[in-house]
Coordinates of N, CA and C in Angstrom, one line a residue:
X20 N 92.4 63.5 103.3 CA 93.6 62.6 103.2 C 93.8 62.2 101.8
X21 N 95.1 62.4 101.4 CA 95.1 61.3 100.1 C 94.8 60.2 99.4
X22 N 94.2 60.1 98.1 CA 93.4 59.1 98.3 C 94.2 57.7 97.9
X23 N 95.7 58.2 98.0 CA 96.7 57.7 98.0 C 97.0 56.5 99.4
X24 N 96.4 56.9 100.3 CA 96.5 56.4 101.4 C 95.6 55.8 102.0
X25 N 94.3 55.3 101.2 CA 93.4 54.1 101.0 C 93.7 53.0 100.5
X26 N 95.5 52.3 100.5 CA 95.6 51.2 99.9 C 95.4 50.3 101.2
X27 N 94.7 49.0 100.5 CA 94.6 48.4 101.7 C 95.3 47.5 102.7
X28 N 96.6 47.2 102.1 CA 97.6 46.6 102.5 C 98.3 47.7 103.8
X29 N 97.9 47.2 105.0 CA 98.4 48.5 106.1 C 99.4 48.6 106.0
X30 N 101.0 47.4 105.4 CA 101.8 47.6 105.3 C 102.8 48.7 104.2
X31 N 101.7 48.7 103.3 CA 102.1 49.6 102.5 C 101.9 51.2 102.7
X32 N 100.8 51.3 104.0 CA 100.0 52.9 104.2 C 101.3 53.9 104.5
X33 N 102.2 53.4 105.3 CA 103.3 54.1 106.1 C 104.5 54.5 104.6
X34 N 104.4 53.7 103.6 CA 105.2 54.0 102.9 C 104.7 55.2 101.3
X35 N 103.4 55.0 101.4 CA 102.2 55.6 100.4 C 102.4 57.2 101.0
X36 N 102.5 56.8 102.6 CA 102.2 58.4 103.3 C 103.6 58.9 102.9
X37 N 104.5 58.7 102.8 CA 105.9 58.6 102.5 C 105.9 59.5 101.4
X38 N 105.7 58.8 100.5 CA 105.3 59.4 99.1 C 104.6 60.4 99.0
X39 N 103.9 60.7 99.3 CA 102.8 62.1 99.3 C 103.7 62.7 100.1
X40 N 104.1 62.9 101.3 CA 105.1 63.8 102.0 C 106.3 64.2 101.2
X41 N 107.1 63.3 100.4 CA 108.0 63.5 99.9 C 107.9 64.4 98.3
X42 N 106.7 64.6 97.8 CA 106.4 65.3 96.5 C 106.4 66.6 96.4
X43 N 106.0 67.6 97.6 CA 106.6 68.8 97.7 C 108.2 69.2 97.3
X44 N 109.0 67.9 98.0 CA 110.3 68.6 98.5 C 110.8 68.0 97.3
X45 N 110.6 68.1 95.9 CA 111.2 67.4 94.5 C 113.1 68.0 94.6
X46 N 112.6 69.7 94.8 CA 113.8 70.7 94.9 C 115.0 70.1 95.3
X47 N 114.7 69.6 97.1 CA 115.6 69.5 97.8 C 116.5 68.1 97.8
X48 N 117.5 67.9 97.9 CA 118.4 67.3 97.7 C 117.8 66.2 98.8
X49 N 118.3 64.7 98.1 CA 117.7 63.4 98.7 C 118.8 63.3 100.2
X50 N 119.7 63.5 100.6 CA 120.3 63.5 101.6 C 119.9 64.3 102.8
X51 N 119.5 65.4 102.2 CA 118.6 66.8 103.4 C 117.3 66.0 103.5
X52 N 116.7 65.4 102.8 CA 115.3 65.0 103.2 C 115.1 63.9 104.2
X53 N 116.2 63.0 104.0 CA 115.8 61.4 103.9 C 115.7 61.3 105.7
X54 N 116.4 62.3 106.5 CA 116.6 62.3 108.0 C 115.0 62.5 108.5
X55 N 114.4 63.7 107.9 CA 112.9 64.1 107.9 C 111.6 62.9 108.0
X56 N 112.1 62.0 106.4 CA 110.9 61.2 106.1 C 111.3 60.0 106.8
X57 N 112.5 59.9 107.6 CA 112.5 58.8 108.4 C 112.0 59.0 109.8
X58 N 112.0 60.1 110.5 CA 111.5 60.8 111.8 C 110.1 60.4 111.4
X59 N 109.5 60.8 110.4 CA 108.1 60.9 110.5 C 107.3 58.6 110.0
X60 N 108.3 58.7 109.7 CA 108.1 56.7 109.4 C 108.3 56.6 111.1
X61 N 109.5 56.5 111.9 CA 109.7 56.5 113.2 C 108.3 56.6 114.0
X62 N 107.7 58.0 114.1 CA 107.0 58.1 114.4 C 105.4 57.8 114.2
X63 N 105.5 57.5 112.9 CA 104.0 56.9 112.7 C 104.0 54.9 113.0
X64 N 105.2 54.4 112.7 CA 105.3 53.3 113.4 C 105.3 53.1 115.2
X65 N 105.8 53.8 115.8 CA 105.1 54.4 117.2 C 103.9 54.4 117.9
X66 N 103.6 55.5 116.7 CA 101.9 55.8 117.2 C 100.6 54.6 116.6
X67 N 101.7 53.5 115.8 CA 100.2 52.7 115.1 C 100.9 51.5 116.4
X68 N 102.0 51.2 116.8 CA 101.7 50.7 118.0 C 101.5 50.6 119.5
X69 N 101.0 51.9 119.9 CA 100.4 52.3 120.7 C 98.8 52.1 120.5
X70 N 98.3 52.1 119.4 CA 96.8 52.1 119.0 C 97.0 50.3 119.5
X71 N 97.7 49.7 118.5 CA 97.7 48.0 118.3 C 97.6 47.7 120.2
X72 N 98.3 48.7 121.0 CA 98.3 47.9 122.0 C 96.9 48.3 122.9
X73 N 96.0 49.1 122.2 CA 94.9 49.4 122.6 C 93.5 48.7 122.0
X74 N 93.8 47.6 121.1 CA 93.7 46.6 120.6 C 92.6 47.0 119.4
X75 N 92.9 47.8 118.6 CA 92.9 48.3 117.3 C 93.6 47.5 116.5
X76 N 92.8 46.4 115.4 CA 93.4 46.0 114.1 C 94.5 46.7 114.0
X77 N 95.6 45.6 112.9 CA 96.9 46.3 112.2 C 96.4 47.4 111.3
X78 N 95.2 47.2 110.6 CA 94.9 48.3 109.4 C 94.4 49.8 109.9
X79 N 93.9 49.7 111.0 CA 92.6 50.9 111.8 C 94.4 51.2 112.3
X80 N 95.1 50.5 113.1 CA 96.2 51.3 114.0 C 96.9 52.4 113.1
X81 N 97.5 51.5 112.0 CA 98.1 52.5 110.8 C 97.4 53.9 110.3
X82 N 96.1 53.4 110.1 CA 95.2 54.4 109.6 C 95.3 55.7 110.2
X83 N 94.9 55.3 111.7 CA 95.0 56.7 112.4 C 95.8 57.2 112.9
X84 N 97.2 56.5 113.0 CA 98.3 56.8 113.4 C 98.6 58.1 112.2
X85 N 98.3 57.8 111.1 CA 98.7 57.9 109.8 C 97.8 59.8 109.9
X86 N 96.5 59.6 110.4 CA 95.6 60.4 110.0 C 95.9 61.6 111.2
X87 N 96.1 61.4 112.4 CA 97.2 61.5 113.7 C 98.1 62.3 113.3
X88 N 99.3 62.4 112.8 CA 100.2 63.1 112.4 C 99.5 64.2 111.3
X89 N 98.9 64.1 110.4 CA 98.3 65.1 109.6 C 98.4 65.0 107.7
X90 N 98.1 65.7 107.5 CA 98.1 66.0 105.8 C 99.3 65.9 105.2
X91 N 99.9 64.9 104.6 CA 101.2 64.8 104.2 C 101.5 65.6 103.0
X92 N 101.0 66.3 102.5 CA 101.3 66.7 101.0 C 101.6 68.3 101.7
X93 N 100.6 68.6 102.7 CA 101.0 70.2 103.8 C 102.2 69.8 104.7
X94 N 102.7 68.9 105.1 CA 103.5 68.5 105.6 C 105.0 68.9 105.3
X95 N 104.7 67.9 103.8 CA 106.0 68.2 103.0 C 106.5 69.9 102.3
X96 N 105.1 70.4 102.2 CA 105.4 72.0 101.2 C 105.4 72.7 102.4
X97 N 105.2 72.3 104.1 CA 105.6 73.1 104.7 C 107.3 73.4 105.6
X98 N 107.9 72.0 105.2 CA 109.0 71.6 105.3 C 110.2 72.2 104.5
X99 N 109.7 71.8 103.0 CA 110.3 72.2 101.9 C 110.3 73.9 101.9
X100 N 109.6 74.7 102.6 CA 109.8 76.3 102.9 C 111.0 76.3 103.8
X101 N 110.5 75.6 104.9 CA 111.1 75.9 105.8 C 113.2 75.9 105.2
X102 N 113.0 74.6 104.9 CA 114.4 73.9 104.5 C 115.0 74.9 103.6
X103 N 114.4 75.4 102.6 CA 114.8 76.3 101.6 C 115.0 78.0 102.2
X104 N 114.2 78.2 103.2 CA 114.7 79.7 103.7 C 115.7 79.5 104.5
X105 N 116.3 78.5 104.8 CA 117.3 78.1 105.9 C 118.6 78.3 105.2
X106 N 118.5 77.2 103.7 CA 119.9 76.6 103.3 C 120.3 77.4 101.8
X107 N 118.8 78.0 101.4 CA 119.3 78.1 99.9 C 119.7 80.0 100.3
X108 N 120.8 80.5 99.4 CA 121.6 81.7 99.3 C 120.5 82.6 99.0
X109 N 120.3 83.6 99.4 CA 119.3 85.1 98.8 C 118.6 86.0 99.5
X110 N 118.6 87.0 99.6 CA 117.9 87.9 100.0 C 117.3 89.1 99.5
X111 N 116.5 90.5 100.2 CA 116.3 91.0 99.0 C 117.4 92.3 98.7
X112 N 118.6 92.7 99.9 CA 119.7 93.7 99.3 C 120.5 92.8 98.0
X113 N 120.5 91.1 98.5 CA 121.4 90.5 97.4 C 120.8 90.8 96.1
X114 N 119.5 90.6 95.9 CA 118.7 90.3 94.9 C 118.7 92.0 93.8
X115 N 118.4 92.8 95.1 CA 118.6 94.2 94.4 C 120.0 94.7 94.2
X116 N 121.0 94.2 94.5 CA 122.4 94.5 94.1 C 122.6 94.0 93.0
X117 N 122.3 92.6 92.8 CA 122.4 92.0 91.4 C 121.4 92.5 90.2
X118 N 120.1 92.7 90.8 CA 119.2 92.9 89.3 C 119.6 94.3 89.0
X119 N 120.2 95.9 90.0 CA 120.7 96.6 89.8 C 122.0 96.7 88.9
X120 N 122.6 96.2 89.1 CA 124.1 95.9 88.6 C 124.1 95.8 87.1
X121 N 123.0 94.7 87.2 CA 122.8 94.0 85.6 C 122.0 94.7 84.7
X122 N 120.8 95.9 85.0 CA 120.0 96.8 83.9 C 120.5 97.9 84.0
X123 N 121.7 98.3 85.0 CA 122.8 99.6 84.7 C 123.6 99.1 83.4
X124 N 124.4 98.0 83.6 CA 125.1 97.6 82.3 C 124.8 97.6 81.2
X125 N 123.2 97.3 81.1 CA 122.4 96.8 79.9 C 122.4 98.5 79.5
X126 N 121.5 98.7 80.5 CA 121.4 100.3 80.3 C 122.8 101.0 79.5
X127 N 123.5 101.1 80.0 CA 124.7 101.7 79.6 C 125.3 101.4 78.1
X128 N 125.0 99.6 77.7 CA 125.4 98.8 76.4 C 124.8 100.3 75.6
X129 N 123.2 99.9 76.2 CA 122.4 100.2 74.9 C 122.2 101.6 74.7
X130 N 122.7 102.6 75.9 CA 122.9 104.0 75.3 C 124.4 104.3 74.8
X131 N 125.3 103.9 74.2 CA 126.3 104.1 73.7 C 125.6 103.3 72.8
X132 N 125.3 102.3 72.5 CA 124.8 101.7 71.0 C 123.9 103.0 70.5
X133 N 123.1 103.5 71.3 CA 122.1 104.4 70.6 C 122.5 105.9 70.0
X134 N 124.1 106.2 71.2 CA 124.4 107.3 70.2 C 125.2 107.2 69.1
X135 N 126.0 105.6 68.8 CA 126.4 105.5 67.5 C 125.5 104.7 66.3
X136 N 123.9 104.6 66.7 CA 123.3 104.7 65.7 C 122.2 105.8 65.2
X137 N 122.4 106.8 65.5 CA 122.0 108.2 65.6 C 121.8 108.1 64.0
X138 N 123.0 108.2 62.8 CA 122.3 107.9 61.5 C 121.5 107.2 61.2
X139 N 121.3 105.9 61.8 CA 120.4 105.3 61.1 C 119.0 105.8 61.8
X140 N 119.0 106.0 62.8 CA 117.6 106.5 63.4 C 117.4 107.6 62.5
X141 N 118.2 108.6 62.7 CA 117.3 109.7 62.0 C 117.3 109.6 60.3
X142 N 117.9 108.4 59.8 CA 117.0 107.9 58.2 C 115.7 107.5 58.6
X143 N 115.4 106.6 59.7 CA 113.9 105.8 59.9 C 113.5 107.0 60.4
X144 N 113.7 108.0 60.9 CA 112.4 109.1 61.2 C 112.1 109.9 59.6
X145 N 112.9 110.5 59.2 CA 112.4 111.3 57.9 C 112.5 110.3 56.7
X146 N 112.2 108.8 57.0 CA 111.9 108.2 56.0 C 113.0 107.9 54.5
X147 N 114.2 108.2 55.4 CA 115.1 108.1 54.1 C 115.3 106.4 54.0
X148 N 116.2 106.2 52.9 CA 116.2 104.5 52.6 C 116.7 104.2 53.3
X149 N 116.6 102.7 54.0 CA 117.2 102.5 55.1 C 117.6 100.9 54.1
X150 N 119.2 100.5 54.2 CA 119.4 99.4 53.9 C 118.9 97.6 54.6
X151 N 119.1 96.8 53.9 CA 118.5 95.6 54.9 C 119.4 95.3 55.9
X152 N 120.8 95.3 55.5 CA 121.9 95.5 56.8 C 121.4 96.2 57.8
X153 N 121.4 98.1 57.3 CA 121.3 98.5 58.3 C 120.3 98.2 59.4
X154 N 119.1 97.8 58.6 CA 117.4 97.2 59.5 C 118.1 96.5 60.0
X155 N 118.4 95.3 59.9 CA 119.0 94.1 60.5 C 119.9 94.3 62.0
X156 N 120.7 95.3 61.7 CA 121.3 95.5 62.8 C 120.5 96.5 64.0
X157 N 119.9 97.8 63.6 CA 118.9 98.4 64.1 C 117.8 96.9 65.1
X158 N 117.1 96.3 64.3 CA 116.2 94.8 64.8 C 117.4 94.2 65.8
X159 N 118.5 94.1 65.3 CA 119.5 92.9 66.1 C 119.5 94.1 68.0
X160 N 120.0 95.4 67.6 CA 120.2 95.8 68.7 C 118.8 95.9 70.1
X161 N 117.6 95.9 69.3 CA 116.5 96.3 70.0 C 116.2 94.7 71.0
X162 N 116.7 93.7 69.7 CA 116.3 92.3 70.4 C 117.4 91.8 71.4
X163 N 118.9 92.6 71.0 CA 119.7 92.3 72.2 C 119.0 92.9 73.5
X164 N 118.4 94.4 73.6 CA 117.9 95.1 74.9 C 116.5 93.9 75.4
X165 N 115.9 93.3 74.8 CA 115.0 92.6 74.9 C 115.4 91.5 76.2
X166 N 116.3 90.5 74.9 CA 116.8 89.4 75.9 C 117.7 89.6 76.8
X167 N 118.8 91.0 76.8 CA 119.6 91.0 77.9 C 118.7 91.4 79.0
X168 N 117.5 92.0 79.1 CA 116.9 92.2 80.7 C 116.3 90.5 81.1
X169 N 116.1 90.1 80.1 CA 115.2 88.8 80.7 C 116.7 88.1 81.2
X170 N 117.7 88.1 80.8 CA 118.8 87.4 81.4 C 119.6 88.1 82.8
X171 N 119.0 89.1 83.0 CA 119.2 89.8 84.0 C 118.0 89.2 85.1
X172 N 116.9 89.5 84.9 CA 116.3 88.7 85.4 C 116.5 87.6 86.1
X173 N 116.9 86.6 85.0 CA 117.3 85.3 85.4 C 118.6 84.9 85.9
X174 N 119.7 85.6 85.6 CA 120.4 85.8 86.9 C 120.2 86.3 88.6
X175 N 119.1 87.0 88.4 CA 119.2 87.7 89.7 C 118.3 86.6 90.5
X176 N 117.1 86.1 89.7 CA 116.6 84.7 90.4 C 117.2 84.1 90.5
X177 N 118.1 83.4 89.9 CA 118.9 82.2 90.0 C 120.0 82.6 91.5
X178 N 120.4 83.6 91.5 CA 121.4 84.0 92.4 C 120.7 83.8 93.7
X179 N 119.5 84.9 93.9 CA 118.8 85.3 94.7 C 117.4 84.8 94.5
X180 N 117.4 83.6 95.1 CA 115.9 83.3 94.8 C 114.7 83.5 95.5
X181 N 115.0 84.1 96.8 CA 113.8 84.6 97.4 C 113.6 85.8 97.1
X182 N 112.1 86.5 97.4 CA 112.0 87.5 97.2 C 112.6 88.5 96.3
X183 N 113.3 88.3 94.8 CA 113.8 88.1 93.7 C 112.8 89.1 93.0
X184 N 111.3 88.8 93.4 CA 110.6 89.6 92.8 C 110.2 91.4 92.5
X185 N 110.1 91.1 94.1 CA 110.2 92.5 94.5 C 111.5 93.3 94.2
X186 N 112.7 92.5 94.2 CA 113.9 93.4 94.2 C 113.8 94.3 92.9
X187 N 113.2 93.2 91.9 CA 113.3 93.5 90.2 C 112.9 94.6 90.6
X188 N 111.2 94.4 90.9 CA 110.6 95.6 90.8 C 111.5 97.5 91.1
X189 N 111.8 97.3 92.2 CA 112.8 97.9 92.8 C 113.7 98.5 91.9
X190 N 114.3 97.4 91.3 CA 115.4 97.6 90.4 C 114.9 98.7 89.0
X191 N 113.6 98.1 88.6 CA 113.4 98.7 87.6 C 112.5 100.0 87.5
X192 N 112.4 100.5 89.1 CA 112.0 101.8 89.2 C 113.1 102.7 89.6
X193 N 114.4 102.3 89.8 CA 116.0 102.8 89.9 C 116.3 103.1 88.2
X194 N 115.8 101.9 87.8 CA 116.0 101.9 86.0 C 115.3 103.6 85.6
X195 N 113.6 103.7 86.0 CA 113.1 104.1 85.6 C 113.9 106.0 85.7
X196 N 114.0 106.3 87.1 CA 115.0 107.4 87.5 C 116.0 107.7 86.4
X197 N 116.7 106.9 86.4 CA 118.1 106.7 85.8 C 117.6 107.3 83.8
X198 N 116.5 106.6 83.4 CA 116.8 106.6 82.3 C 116.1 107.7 82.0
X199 N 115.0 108.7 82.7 CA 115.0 109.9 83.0 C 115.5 110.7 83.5
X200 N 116.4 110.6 84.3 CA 117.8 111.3 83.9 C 118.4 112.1 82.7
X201 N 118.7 110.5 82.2 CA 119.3 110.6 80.6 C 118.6 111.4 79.6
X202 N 117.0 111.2 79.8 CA 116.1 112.0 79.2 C 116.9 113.5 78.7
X203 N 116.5 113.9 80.1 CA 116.9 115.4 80.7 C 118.3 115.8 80.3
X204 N 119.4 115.4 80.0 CA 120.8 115.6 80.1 C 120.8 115.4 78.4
X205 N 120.1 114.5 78.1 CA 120.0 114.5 76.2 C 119.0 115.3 75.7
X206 N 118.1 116.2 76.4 CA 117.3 116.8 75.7 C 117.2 117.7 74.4
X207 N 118.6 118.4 74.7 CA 118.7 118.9 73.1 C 119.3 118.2 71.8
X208 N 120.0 117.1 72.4 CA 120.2 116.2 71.4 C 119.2 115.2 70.7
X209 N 117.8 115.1 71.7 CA 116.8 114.5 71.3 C 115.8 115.2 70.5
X210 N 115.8 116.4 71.1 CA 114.7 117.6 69.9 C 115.4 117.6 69.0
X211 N 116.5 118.0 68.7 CA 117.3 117.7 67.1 C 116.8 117.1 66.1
X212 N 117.0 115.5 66.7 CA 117.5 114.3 66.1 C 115.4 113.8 65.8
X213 N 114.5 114.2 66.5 CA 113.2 114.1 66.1 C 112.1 115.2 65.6
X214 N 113.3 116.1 65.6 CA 112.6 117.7 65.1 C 111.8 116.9 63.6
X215 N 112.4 116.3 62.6 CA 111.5 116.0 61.3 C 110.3 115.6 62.0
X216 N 110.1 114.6 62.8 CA 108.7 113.9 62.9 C 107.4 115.4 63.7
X217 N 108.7 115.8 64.7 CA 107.9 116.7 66.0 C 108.5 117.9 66.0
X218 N 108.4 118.5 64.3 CA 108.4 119.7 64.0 C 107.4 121.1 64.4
X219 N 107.9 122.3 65.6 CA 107.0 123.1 66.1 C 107.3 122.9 67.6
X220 N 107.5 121.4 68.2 CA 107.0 121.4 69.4 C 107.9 121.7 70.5
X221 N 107.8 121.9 71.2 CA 108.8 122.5 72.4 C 110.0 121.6 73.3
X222 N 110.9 121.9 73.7 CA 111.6 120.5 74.7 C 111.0 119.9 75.8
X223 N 109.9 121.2 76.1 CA 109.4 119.9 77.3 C 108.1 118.9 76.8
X224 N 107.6 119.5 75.5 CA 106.4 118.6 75.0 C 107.4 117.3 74.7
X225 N 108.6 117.3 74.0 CA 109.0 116.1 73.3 C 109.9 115.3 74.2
X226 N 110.2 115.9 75.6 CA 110.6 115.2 77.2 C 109.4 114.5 77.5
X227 N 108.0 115.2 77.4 CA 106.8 114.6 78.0 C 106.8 113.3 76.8
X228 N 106.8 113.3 75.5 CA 106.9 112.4 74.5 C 107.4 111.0 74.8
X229 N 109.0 111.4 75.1 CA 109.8 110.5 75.5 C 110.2 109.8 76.9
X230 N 109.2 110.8 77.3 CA 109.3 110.0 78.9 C 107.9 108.4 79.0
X231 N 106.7 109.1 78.3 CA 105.6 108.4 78.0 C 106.4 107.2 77.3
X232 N 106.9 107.0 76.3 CA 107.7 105.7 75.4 C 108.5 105.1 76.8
X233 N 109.5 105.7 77.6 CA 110.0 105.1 78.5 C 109.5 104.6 79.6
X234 N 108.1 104.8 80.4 CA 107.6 104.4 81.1 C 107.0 103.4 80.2
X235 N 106.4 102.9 78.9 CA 105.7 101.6 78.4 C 107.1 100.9 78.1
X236 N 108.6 101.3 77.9 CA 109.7 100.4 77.9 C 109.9 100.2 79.0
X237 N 109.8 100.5 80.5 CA 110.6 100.5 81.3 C 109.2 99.3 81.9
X238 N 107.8 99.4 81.9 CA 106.9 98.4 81.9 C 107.2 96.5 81.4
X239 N 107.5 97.4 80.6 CA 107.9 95.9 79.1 C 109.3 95.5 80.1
X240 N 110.4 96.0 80.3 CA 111.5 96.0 81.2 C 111.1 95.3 82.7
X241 N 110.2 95.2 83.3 CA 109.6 95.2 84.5 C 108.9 93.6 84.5
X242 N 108.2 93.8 83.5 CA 107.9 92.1 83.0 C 109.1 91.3 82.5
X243 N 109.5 91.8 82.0 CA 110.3 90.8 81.0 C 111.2 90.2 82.5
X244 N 111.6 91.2 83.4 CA 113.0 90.7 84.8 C 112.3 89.5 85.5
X245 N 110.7 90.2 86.0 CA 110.1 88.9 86.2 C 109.6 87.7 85.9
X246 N 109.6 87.9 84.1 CA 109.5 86.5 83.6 C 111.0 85.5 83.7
X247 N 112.1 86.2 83.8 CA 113.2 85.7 83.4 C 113.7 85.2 85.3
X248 N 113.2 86.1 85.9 CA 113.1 85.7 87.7 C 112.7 84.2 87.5
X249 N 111.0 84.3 87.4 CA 110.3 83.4 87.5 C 110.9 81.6 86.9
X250 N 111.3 82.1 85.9 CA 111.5 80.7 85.3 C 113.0 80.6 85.7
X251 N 113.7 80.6 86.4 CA 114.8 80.5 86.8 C 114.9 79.9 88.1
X252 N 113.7 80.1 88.7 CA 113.1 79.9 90.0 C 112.2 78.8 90.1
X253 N 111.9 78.0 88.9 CA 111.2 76.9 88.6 C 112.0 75.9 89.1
X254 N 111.0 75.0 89.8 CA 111.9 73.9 90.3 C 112.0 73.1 89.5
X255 N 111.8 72.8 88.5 CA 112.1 71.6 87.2 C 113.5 72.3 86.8
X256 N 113.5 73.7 86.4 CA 114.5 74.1 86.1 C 115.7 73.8 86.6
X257 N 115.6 74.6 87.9 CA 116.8 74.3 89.2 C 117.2 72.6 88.6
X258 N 116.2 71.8 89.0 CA 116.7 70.9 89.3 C 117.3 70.4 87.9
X259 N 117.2 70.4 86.9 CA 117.6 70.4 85.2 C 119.3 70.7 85.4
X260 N 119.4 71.6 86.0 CA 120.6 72.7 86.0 C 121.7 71.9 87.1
X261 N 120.6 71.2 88.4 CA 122.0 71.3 89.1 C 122.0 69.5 88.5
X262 N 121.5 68.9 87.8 CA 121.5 67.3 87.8 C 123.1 67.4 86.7

């Protein structure tokens, strides 16, 4: 039991237990709760007078009345599931419609970005000068693909907040199909454009090349959905957001 619920004042034990019940459910909105934590005041004032009339002290009646009902801190985080699979929006077709939706787009940005920077890539492969502009913008586009999956991510948690996780996953092995695909359908535009570095080698050695780089992006892609899930899904957050 909490050791919250050793104050000695019996009158305060019913209200202590209160508090520990109520710490799980920070999430849930004070109007949805307050019906719950009064049922359970109801009832433990009940059961401490039924003890009182069995002629149990005021302090011993409370206590076990208190002890009687159970673990308030499992009480509350078992409530606070409950209440939230009931009332809050999400599932996992929603969750995979959205995190889908959102690394197609991304996807799509960043391969039209990639075939109008085809010059500058093939200066950075055969080492020709590359201006600080053009770095700059080359860095700007790689950090846009960075942060737009984590905001994909965090849309799809925020939308769909259950099971959010698994969808990503999902999502980002639909990613992975897809951008092997692209592989395949760019293949001779990709032996071209890296012939200087991978001079000799065949299209399917520099497909096996490029599929190896896309499986450690499409990893990096995979974490990043679920860090951007996760923290979206924080209940400090939520609650930040809807205050």
């Amino acid at each position: 039991m909490n050791s919250q619920l050793n104050t000695p004042n019996p009158e305060d034990r019913i209200a202590d237990y209160l508090d520990c019940v109520a710490k799980p459910m920070k999430a849930i909105p004070e109007e949805a709760k307050q019906p719950f934590l009064q049922e359970i005041k109801t009832h433990a004032q009940t059961l401490a007078d039924q003890y009182r009339d069995e002629g149990r002290d005021d302090d011993a009646a409370v206590r076990d009345a208190l002890r009687m009902i159970g673990d308030p801190a499992a009480m509350g985080k078992s409530w606070a599931k409950s209440w939230l699979r009931a009332n809050e929006p999400g599932s996992f077709w929603g969750a995979f419609v959205i995190g889908t939706g959102m690394l197609t787009a991304i996807h799509i940005i960043n391969y039209l970005i990639f075939l109008g920077m085809a010059p500058i890539r093939a200066g950075l492969v055969t080492g020709s000068p590359v201006s600080f502009w053009t770095a700059l913008i080359f860095g700007f586009w790689y950090l846009w693909g960075q942060a737009a999956v984590v905001m994909a991510g965090a849309i799809c948690g925020w939308r769909q907040p259950r099971r959010a996780t698994a969808a990503l996953l999902w999502t980002c092995a639909l990613g992975a199909l897809w951008e092997l695909v692209g592989l395949c359908m760019n293949a001779n535009a990709l032996k071209t454009a890296m012939m200087a570095q991978h001079a000799g080698h065949s299209t399917a050695a520099l497909l096996l090349f490029l599929a190896r780089i896309s499986i450690l992006s499409l990893i990096t892609t995979g974490g990043l959905c679920v860090l951007g899930s996760s923290i979206s899904r924080s209940r400090r957050i939520r609650r930040l957001l809807r205050a």
